[in-house]
Tab-separated table of C-alpha atoms in Angstrom:
chain	number	residue	atom	x	y	z
A	1	MET	CA	23.339	144.177	47.460
A	2	PHE	CA	21.553	142.475	44.615
A	3	ARG	CA	23.080	139.017	45.307
A	4	PRO	CA	21.178	138.361	48.605
A	5	LEU	CA	17.976	139.605	47.029
A	6	LEU	CA	18.489	137.337	44.024
A	7	THR	CA	19.229	134.365	46.273
A	8	ALA	CA	16.096	134.958	48.321
A	9	LEU	CA	13.995	135.256	45.183
A	10	THR	CA	15.468	132.025	43.794
A	11	VAL	CA	14.728	130.195	47.050
A	12	ALA	CA	11.148	131.471	47.054
A	13	ILE	CA	10.592	130.370	43.475
A	14	PHE	CA	11.914	126.845	44.138
A	15	ALA	CA	9.918	126.603	47.370
A	16	SER	CA	6.678	127.537	45.629
A	17	HIS	CA	7.418	125.071	42.850
A	18	SER	CA	8.164	122.276	45.356
A	19	TYR	CA	4.916	123.037	47.222
A	20	ALA	CA	2.960	122.836	43.972
A	21	GLU	CA	4.545	119.448	43.170
A	22	SER	CA	3.697	118.143	46.651
A	23	LEU	CA	0.100	119.293	46.242
A	24	ASP	CA	-0.150	117.513	42.897
A	25	ASP	CA	1.347	114.362	44.415
A	26	LEU	CA	-1.150	114.525	47.281
A	27	ARG	CA	-4.050	114.892	44.873
A	28	ALA	CA	-2.782	111.957	42.812
A	29	GLU	CA	-2.414	109.826	45.950
A	30	LEU	CA	-5.938	110.700	47.087
A	31	ALA	CA	-7.319	109.820	43.673
A	32	LYS	CA	-5.434	106.506	43.752
A	33	GLN	CA	-6.806	105.662	47.216
A	34	LYS	CA	-10.310	106.631	46.114
A	35	ALA	CA	-10.027	104.265	43.156
A	36	GLN	CA	-8.793	101.477	45.445
A	37	ILE	CA	-11.705	102.049	47.827
A	38	ALA	CA	-14.150	101.917	44.908
A	39	ALA	CA	-12.553	98.683	43.675
A	40	GLN	CA	-12.751	97.135	47.155
A	41	GLN	CA	-16.386	98.174	47.460
A	42	SER	CA	-17.104	96.571	44.093
A	43	GLN	CA	-15.361	93.386	45.236
A	44	LEU	CA	-17.410	93.322	48.449
A	45	GLU	CA	-20.625	93.726	46.476
A	46	ALA	CA	-19.578	90.920	44.132
A	47	LEU	CA	-18.720	88.726	47.130
A	48	ALA	CA	-22.098	89.414	48.720
A	49	THR	CA	-23.826	88.489	45.444
A	50	ALA	CA	-21.776	85.299	45.216
A	51	VAL	CA	-22.751	84.327	48.776
A	52	GLU	CA	-26.424	84.845	48.014
A	53	ASN	CA	-26.092	82.827	44.818
A	54	GLN	CA	-24.309	80.073	46.736
A	55	LYS	CA	-27.125	79.993	49.289
A	56	ALA	CA	-29.687	79.733	46.507
A	57	THR	CA	-27.669	76.984	44.779
A	58	ALA	CA	-27.337	75.061	48.043
A	59	SER	CA	-31.075	75.322	48.596
A	60	ASN	CA	-31.764	74.121	45.053
A	61	SER	CA	-29.278	71.219	45.315
A	62	ALA	CA	-31.071	70.041	48.455
A	63	THR	CA	-34.115	69.328	46.281
A	64	THR	CA	-33.710	66.492	43.792
A	65	VAL	CA	-35.947	65.084	41.071
A	66	GLY	CA	-35.607	61.504	39.848
A	67	PHE	CA	-37.375	59.168	37.457
A	68	TYR	CA	-37.673	55.549	36.413
A	69	GLY	CA	-39.763	53.864	33.767
A	70	GLU	CA	-40.069	50.876	31.451
A	71	VAL	CA	-41.728	49.788	28.208
A	72	HIS	CA	-42.497	46.094	27.547
A	73	TYR	CA	-43.333	43.812	24.652
A	74	ASN	CA	-44.883	40.404	25.466
A	75	SER	CA	-45.467	37.606	22.965
A	76	PHE	CA	-47.217	34.308	23.834
A	77	LYS	CA	-47.693	31.051	21.937
A	78	GLU	CA	-51.399	31.094	22.788
A	79	PRO	CA	-53.490	34.286	23.044
A	80	ASP	CA	-54.021	35.540	26.564
A	81	PRO	CA	-57.722	36.262	27.221
A	82	ALA	CA	-56.892	39.709	28.608
A	83	ILE	CA	-54.040	40.992	26.438
A	84	GLY	CA	-54.044	38.821	23.316
A	85	LYS	CA	-51.078	37.054	21.763
A	86	ASN	CA	-48.786	40.041	21.256
A	87	ASN	CA	-48.834	43.173	23.356
A	88	VAL	CA	-46.661	46.272	23.734
A	89	HIS	CA	-47.258	48.779	26.496
A	90	ALA	CA	-45.635	51.551	28.499
A	91	HIS	CA	-45.741	49.721	31.798
A	92	ARG	CA	-44.879	52.524	34.187
A	93	ALA	CA	-43.405	56.006	34.516
A	94	VAL	CA	-42.445	57.143	38.001
A	95	ILE	CA	-41.420	60.593	39.251
A	96	LEU	CA	-39.405	60.842	42.453
A	97	LEU	CA	-39.166	64.115	44.380
A	98	SER	CA	-37.064	64.526	47.528
A	99	HIS	CA	-35.703	67.348	49.656
A	100	ALA	CA	-33.058	67.526	52.388
A	101	PHE	CA	-34.033	70.087	55.028
A	102	ASN	CA	-30.775	69.358	56.849
A	103	ASP	CA	-28.420	66.443	57.458
A	104	ASN	CA	-30.938	64.754	59.755
A	105	LEU	CA	-34.304	65.457	58.122
A	106	ARG	CA	-35.304	64.473	54.592
A	107	PHE	CA	-38.500	64.134	52.592
A	108	TYR	CA	-39.221	61.464	49.961
A	109	SER	CA	-42.087	60.980	47.524
A	110	GLU	CA	-42.836	58.732	44.562
A	111	ILE	CA	-45.663	59.232	42.063
A	112	GLU	CA	-46.341	56.437	39.597
A	113	PHE	CA	-48.253	56.424	36.311
A	114	GLU	CA	-48.901	52.779	35.474
A	115	GLY	CA	-50.541	51.138	32.501
A	116	ALA	CA	-51.384	47.443	32.742
A	117	ALA	CA	-50.986	45.301	29.625
A	118	ASP	CA	-54.748	44.734	29.387
A	119	GLU	CA	-55.776	48.373	29.872
A	120	THR	CA	-55.659	51.557	27.830
A	121	GLU	CA	-56.158	53.902	30.793
A	122	ILE	CA	-53.326	55.110	32.994
A	123	GLU	CA	-53.575	54.529	36.723
A	124	THR	CA	-51.988	57.143	38.987
A	125	GLU	CA	-50.611	56.033	42.341
A	126	LEU	CA	-48.787	57.755	45.164
A	127	GLU	CA	-46.351	55.082	46.303
A	128	GLN	CA	-44.368	57.062	48.867
A	129	LEU	CA	-44.836	60.253	50.869
A	130	PHE	CA	-42.835	60.333	54.099
A	131	ILE	CA	-40.186	62.095	56.136
A	132	ASP	CA	-36.968	60.371	57.152
A	133	TRP	CA	-35.948	61.818	60.519
A	134	ARG	CA	-32.543	60.710	61.797
A	135	VAL	CA	-32.866	61.145	65.553
A	136	HIS	CA	-29.531	59.372	66.220
A	137	PRO	CA	-26.654	58.216	63.976
A	138	LYS	CA	-28.006	54.661	64.324
A	139	LEU	CA	-31.722	55.370	64.584
A	140	ALA	CA	-34.202	56.946	62.163
A	141	LEU	CA	-37.971	57.376	61.954
A	142	ASN	CA	-39.985	57.146	58.728
A	143	ILE	CA	-43.366	58.841	59.136
A	144	GLY	CA	-46.030	58.902	56.424
A	145	GLN	CA	-46.616	56.492	53.537
A	146	PHE	CA	-43.648	54.221	52.821
A	147	LEU	CA	-42.727	50.920	51.181
A	148	LEU	CA	-42.812	47.988	53.585
A	149	PRO	CA	-39.497	46.228	54.374
A	150	VAL	CA	-40.398	42.829	52.904
A	151	GLY	CA	-38.703	40.812	50.162
A	152	LEU	CA	-36.075	41.916	47.663
A	153	LEU	CA	-38.025	44.035	45.159
A	154	ASN	CA	-40.451	45.962	47.313
A	155	GLU	CA	-37.987	48.685	48.314
A	156	SER	CA	-35.701	48.452	45.272
A	157	HIS	CA	-37.570	47.851	42.014
A	158	GLU	CA	-36.067	50.191	39.415
A	159	PRO	CA	-35.803	48.252	36.115
A	160	ASN	CA	-32.022	48.555	35.874
A	161	VAL	CA	-31.424	46.765	39.212
A	162	PHE	CA	-33.084	43.403	38.523
A	163	TYR	CA	-33.008	40.733	35.832
A	164	GLY	CA	-35.911	39.948	33.551
A	165	VAL	CA	-38.427	42.116	31.743
A	166	GLU	CA	-41.258	41.501	34.201
A	167	ARG	CA	-40.972	41.477	37.989
A	168	ASN	CA	-40.984	37.966	39.392
A	169	PRO	CA	-44.482	36.520	40.050
A	170	VAL	CA	-43.689	35.326	43.593
A	171	GLU	CA	-43.056	38.817	44.918
A	172	GLU	CA	-45.951	40.227	42.879
A	173	LYS	CA	-48.617	37.702	43.875
A	174	ILE	CA	-47.542	36.401	47.292
A	175	ILE	CA	-45.817	39.313	49.063
A	176	PRO	CA	-47.380	41.386	47.098
A	177	ALA	CA	-44.997	44.054	45.732
A	178	THR	CA	-45.096	46.983	45.188
A	179	TRP	CA	-46.636	47.354	48.639
A	180	TRP	CA	-46.933	50.628	50.539
A	181	GLU	CA	-48.767	51.499	53.753
A	182	LYS	CA	-49.191	54.502	56.052
A	183	GLY	CA	-47.748	54.632	59.544
A	184	VAL	CA	-44.478	54.902	61.453
A	185	MET	CA	-41.337	52.837	60.915
A	186	VAL	CA	-38.283	52.706	63.163
A	187	ARG	CA	-35.041	51.904	61.327
A	188	ALA	CA	-32.151	50.949	63.602
A	189	VAL	CA	-28.566	49.785	63.117
A	190	PRO	CA	-27.728	48.209	66.512
A	191	ALA	CA	-24.399	46.814	65.266
A	192	GLU	CA	-22.213	46.982	62.183
A	193	GLY	CA	-23.827	45.022	59.358
A	194	LEU	CA	-27.075	44.467	61.257
A	195	ALA	CA	-30.248	46.425	60.468
A	196	VAL	CA	-33.618	46.124	62.198
A	197	ASP	CA	-36.837	47.719	60.905
A	198	VAL	CA	-40.073	47.816	62.900
A	199	ALA	CA	-43.240	49.347	61.427
A	200	VAL	CA	-46.777	49.994	62.659
A	201	HIS	CA	-49.183	50.727	59.817
A	202	ASN	CA	-52.663	50.255	58.405
A	203	GLY	CA	-53.565	46.739	57.347
A	204	LEU	CA	-54.903	45.038	54.248
A	205	ARG	CA	-58.562	45.216	53.335
A	206	GLY	CA	-60.541	42.945	51.030
A	207	ASP	CA	-63.302	40.411	50.572
A	208	ILE	CA	-62.324	37.103	52.160
A	209	ASN	CA	-64.435	35.274	49.556
A	210	THR	CA	-62.076	36.362	46.769
A	211	LEU	CA	-59.056	34.596	48.268
A	212	GLY	CA	-57.582	31.813	46.194
A	213	GLY	CA	-57.657	33.777	42.944
A	214	ALA	CA	-54.689	34.245	40.630
A	215	ASP	CA	-53.615	37.539	42.224
A	216	GLY	CA	-53.591	36.298	45.810
A	217	LEU	CA	-53.699	39.189	48.270
A	218	ARG	CA	-52.664	41.796	45.706
A	219	GLU	CA	-56.107	43.399	45.516
A	220	PHE	CA	-56.232	43.627	49.320
A	221	ARG	CA	-53.736	46.494	49.287
A	222	GLN	CA	-55.464	49.759	50.188
A	223	GLU	CA	-55.143	52.782	47.923
A	224	PHE	CA	-52.936	55.802	48.583
A	225	GLY	CA	-55.873	58.001	49.657
A	226	GLY	CA	-57.985	57.161	52.666
A	227	SER	CA	-57.373	53.749	54.220
A	228	ARG	CA	-59.452	51.905	56.774
A	229	ALA	CA	-57.462	51.412	59.963
A	230	GLU	CA	-59.822	49.738	62.434
A	231	ASP	CA	-57.334	46.851	62.484
A	232	LEU	CA	-53.613	47.626	62.256
A	233	ALA	CA	-50.656	45.604	61.056
A	234	TYR	CA	-47.063	45.244	62.303
A	235	THR	CA	-43.927	44.444	60.311
A	236	LEU	CA	-40.479	43.368	61.533
A	237	ARG	CA	-37.451	42.881	59.290
A	238	VAL	CA	-33.939	41.828	60.330
A	239	LYS	CA	-31.143	42.166	57.760
A	240	TYR	CA	-27.569	40.852	58.095
A	241	GLN	CA	-24.774	42.196	55.856
A	242	VAL	CA	-21.468	41.459	57.584
A	243	ILE	CA	-19.910	39.203	54.939
A	244	ASN	CA	-18.905	41.103	51.806
A	245	GLY	CA	-21.369	40.455	48.959
A	246	LEU	CA	-23.876	38.556	51.110
A	247	GLU	CA	-27.260	39.787	52.349
A	248	LEU	CA	-29.465	37.644	54.571
A	249	ALA	CA	-32.866	38.921	55.629
A	250	ALA	CA	-36.089	37.701	57.196
A	251	SER	CA	-39.352	39.513	57.850
A	252	PHE	CA	-42.503	38.795	59.828
A	253	GLN	CA	-45.793	40.618	59.546
A	254	GLN	CA	-48.902	40.381	61.690
A	255	GLN	CA	-52.231	41.524	60.253
A	256	GLU	CA	-54.952	41.914	62.866
A	257	ASN	CA	-57.723	41.556	60.294
A	258	ILE	CA	-57.378	41.634	56.498
A	259	THR	CA	-61.066	42.527	56.013
A	260	GLN	CA	-61.159	45.595	58.333
A	261	SER	CA	-64.827	44.770	59.025
A	262	HIS	CA	-64.936	41.390	60.766
A	263	ASP	CA	-68.454	41.919	62.161
A	264	LEU	CA	-69.816	41.744	58.606
A	265	VAL	CA	-67.732	38.787	57.426
A	266	VAL	CA	-68.945	35.217	57.525
A	267	GLY	CA	-66.331	33.194	59.339
A	268	GLY	CA	-65.366	36.027	61.665
A	269	LYS	CA	-62.172	37.985	61.970
A	270	ALA	CA	-59.405	37.151	59.477
A	271	SER	CA	-56.018	37.646	61.083
A	272	ALA	CA	-52.997	36.793	58.937
A	273	GLN	CA	-49.252	36.294	59.255
A	274	LEU	CA	-46.652	36.746	56.532
A	275	MET	CA	-43.145	35.298	56.753
A	276	THR	CA	-40.416	35.959	54.184
A	277	ALA	CA	-36.723	35.148	53.949
A	278	HIS	CA	-34.149	35.772	51.266
A	279	VAL	CA	-30.506	35.404	50.308
A	280	ASP	CA	-28.844	37.860	47.941
A	281	TYR	CA	-25.256	36.833	47.175
A	282	HIS	CA	-22.689	38.334	44.805
A	283	TRP	CA	-19.187	36.958	44.299
A	284	GLN	CA	-17.106	38.411	41.487
A	285	ASN	CA	-19.306	37.973	38.376
A	286	PHE	CA	-21.666	35.433	39.922
A	287	GLY	CA	-24.968	36.335	41.577
A	288	LEU	CA	-27.613	34.296	43.367
A	289	ARG	CA	-31.013	35.315	44.705
A	290	VAL	CA	-33.259	32.969	46.654
A	291	LEU	CA	-36.535	34.071	48.234
A	292	GLY	CA	-39.426	32.356	49.975
A	293	ALA	CA	-42.716	33.796	51.277
A	294	GLN	CA	-45.776	32.352	53.004
A	295	TRP	CA	-49.115	33.659	54.298
A	296	ASP	CA	-51.203	31.907	56.951
A	297	ILE	CA	-54.771	33.220	57.360
A	298	ASP	CA	-56.954	32.401	60.348
A	299	ASN	CA	-60.519	32.466	59.034
A	300	ALA	CA	-63.191	29.770	58.701
A	301	VAL	CA	-64.168	30.713	55.132
A	302	ALA	CA	-60.556	30.758	53.958
A	303	LYS	CA	-59.915	27.384	55.581
A	304	ALA	CA	-63.003	25.876	53.990
A	305	THR	CA	-61.817	26.871	50.500
A	306	GLY	CA	-58.166	26.015	51.108
A	307	ALA	CA	-57.185	29.655	50.599
A	308	ASP	CA	-55.871	30.068	54.145
A	309	LYS	CA	-52.302	29.463	52.951
A	310	LEU	CA	-50.425	31.267	50.170
A	311	SER	CA	-46.805	30.374	49.503
A	312	GLY	CA	-44.071	30.652	46.927
A	313	PHE	CA	-40.348	30.757	46.257
A	314	TYR	CA	-37.876	31.467	43.475
A	315	VAL	CA	-34.214	30.766	42.724
A	316	GLU	CA	-32.284	33.078	40.408
A	317	PRO	CA	-28.616	32.520	39.480
A	318	SER	CA	-26.965	35.132	37.250
A	319	TRP	CA	-23.624	35.805	35.581
A	320	LYS	CA	-22.116	39.119	34.461
A	321	VAL	CA	-20.390	38.199	31.198
A	322	THR	CA	-19.033	41.755	30.943
A	323	ASP	CA	-19.733	45.024	32.726
A	324	LYS	CA	-22.578	45.583	30.278
A	325	VAL	CA	-23.945	42.080	29.646
A	326	GLY	CA	-25.521	39.741	32.201
A	327	VAL	CA	-27.403	36.458	31.778
A	328	PHE	CA	-29.787	34.824	34.239
A	329	ALA	CA	-32.232	31.998	34.846
A	330	ARG	CA	-35.112	32.153	37.345
A	331	TYR	CA	-37.367	29.352	38.498
A	332	ASN	CA	-40.580	30.512	40.212
A	333	GLN	CA	-43.111	28.365	42.046
A	334	TRP	CA	-46.169	29.669	43.908
A	335	ASN	CA	-49.695	28.836	45.004
A	336	THR	CA	-52.396	31.320	46.037
A	337	ALA	CA	-54.525	28.561	47.596
A	338	ALA	CA	-51.964	26.041	48.789
A	339	ASN	CA	-54.426	24.060	50.965
A	340	GLN	CA	-57.090	23.788	48.295
A	341	VAL	CA	-57.697	20.220	47.169
A	342	GLY	CA	-56.579	19.721	43.591
A	343	LYS	CA	-54.930	23.171	43.348
A	344	SER	CA	-51.472	22.571	41.915
A	345	ASP	CA	-48.553	24.964	42.150
A	346	ASP	CA	-47.956	27.478	39.387
A	347	GLU	CA	-44.504	27.233	37.822
A	348	GLN	CA	-42.598	29.613	35.591
A	349	LEU	CA	-39.067	29.522	34.199
A	350	ASN	CA	-37.423	32.616	32.723
A	351	VAL	CA	-34.049	32.600	30.959
A	352	GLY	CA	-32.670	35.794	29.490
A	353	VAL	CA	-30.145	38.584	29.161
A	354	ASN	CA	-29.735	42.181	30.339
A	355	TYR	CA	-27.682	44.662	28.335
A	356	TRP	CA	-26.792	47.858	30.198
A	357	ILE	CA	-26.171	50.616	27.662
A	358	ASP	CA	-25.396	52.695	30.746
A	359	PRO	CA	-25.515	51.549	34.383
A	360	ARG	CA	-28.959	53.206	34.555
A	361	VAL	CA	-30.288	52.277	31.098
A	362	VAL	CA	-30.954	48.630	30.279
A	363	LEU	CA	-32.310	46.515	27.424
A	364	LYS	CA	-33.846	43.185	28.434
A	365	ALA	CA	-34.967	39.958	26.761
A	366	ASP	CA	-36.106	36.636	28.200
A	367	ILE	CA	-37.832	33.417	27.198
A	368	GLN	CA	-40.671	32.252	29.432
A	369	ASN	CA	-42.035	28.733	29.999
A	370	THR	CA	-44.905	27.863	32.353
A	371	ASN	CA	-47.049	24.915	33.346
A	372	GLN	CA	-50.257	26.650	32.258
A	373	LYS	CA	-52.765	24.722	30.182
A	374	ASN	CA	-52.174	24.803	26.425
A	375	LYS	CA	-48.841	26.564	27.088
A	376	ALA	CA	-50.793	29.811	27.436
A	377	GLY	CA	-48.000	31.469	29.428
A	378	ASP	CA	-45.136	30.389	27.168
A	379	GLY	CA	-43.449	32.996	24.996
A	380	PHE	CA	-40.861	35.759	25.220
A	381	ASN	CA	-40.559	39.273	26.611
A	382	LEU	CA	-38.619	42.359	25.498
A	383	GLY	CA	-38.146	45.545	27.460
A	384	VAL	CA	-36.278	48.786	27.975
A	385	GLY	CA	-35.893	50.430	31.359
A	386	LEU	CA	-34.087	53.370	32.890
A	387	SER	CA	-33.713	55.365	36.077
A	388	PHE	CA	-31.981	58.579	37.115
């Protein structure tokens, strides 16, 4: 009689104990799942934060800041009337700011602080301010203020990319670099290795009576602010780069009127044409640059003074002795009034060395000989330049 009752009681006790264990297991499982859910939620929040940070980083990386600058020391055998016999100066410091809105639309700007060797004040210039809009894989538009596609140095003049302390006088006085204008430029690549640039922009502006001076047309460049544009100018450049290490290029520019006010100028309107051509060749350690440029000005006053033609050329062979050391020689010849009776060509020979501490940091030294009277332009130059 007691055995069945005892068995039933035993079964009930074990059943209640088993139920309690199951309830504890269920609670433990729920707690485990709750912890997993919390961990997953934390991971999702961390992922969302990472995505936002990545977006911010991508936006920041689309904006870049660059710089280039150089400091020079010049020493002459005879004192220069403007800068003396020995002179050291921070020639220029340039800040570059650019931004990529997307793969097809970019913005570029270049602000220069320049100090001439004969001045203590710093001149501020806005050299570039334009958008580069790629409307097709082989066609882009530059709109704003940009560097003109002429010569070798005008578009690429960071100190670590050329030989010699000073920029060559032919491209400074005849072309004249650095030369920017405001307008629209079409940049096309019609075939592999062939590039064509066509620009419509404001023209030069200056006093025709000042032509024939030492600086040529350099002072005719308009400033970066407001520019007179009664008479426009047009530039065409064709560049050929099919053969490895060889660049051939030629440019033509038409200036409608380099005075911008022909009604007030004796001799009438002063239209002008610029033609340039260059060869830039690199084979193993050997380099060769050859450039020629010529202006022809159609104006009675300029013709009467012989200043209706400005021309010049230079030849520059170079040799990379090592990856860090390069030597060069450059012969320059130019004339800012080539048709003027008795006006002889200016000549200058530079021989020197570049030492690249880093591909973007360079030390320079060169000896300079000229045909100036009393050897006034003879001497040597030292410099340091960098870009990043």
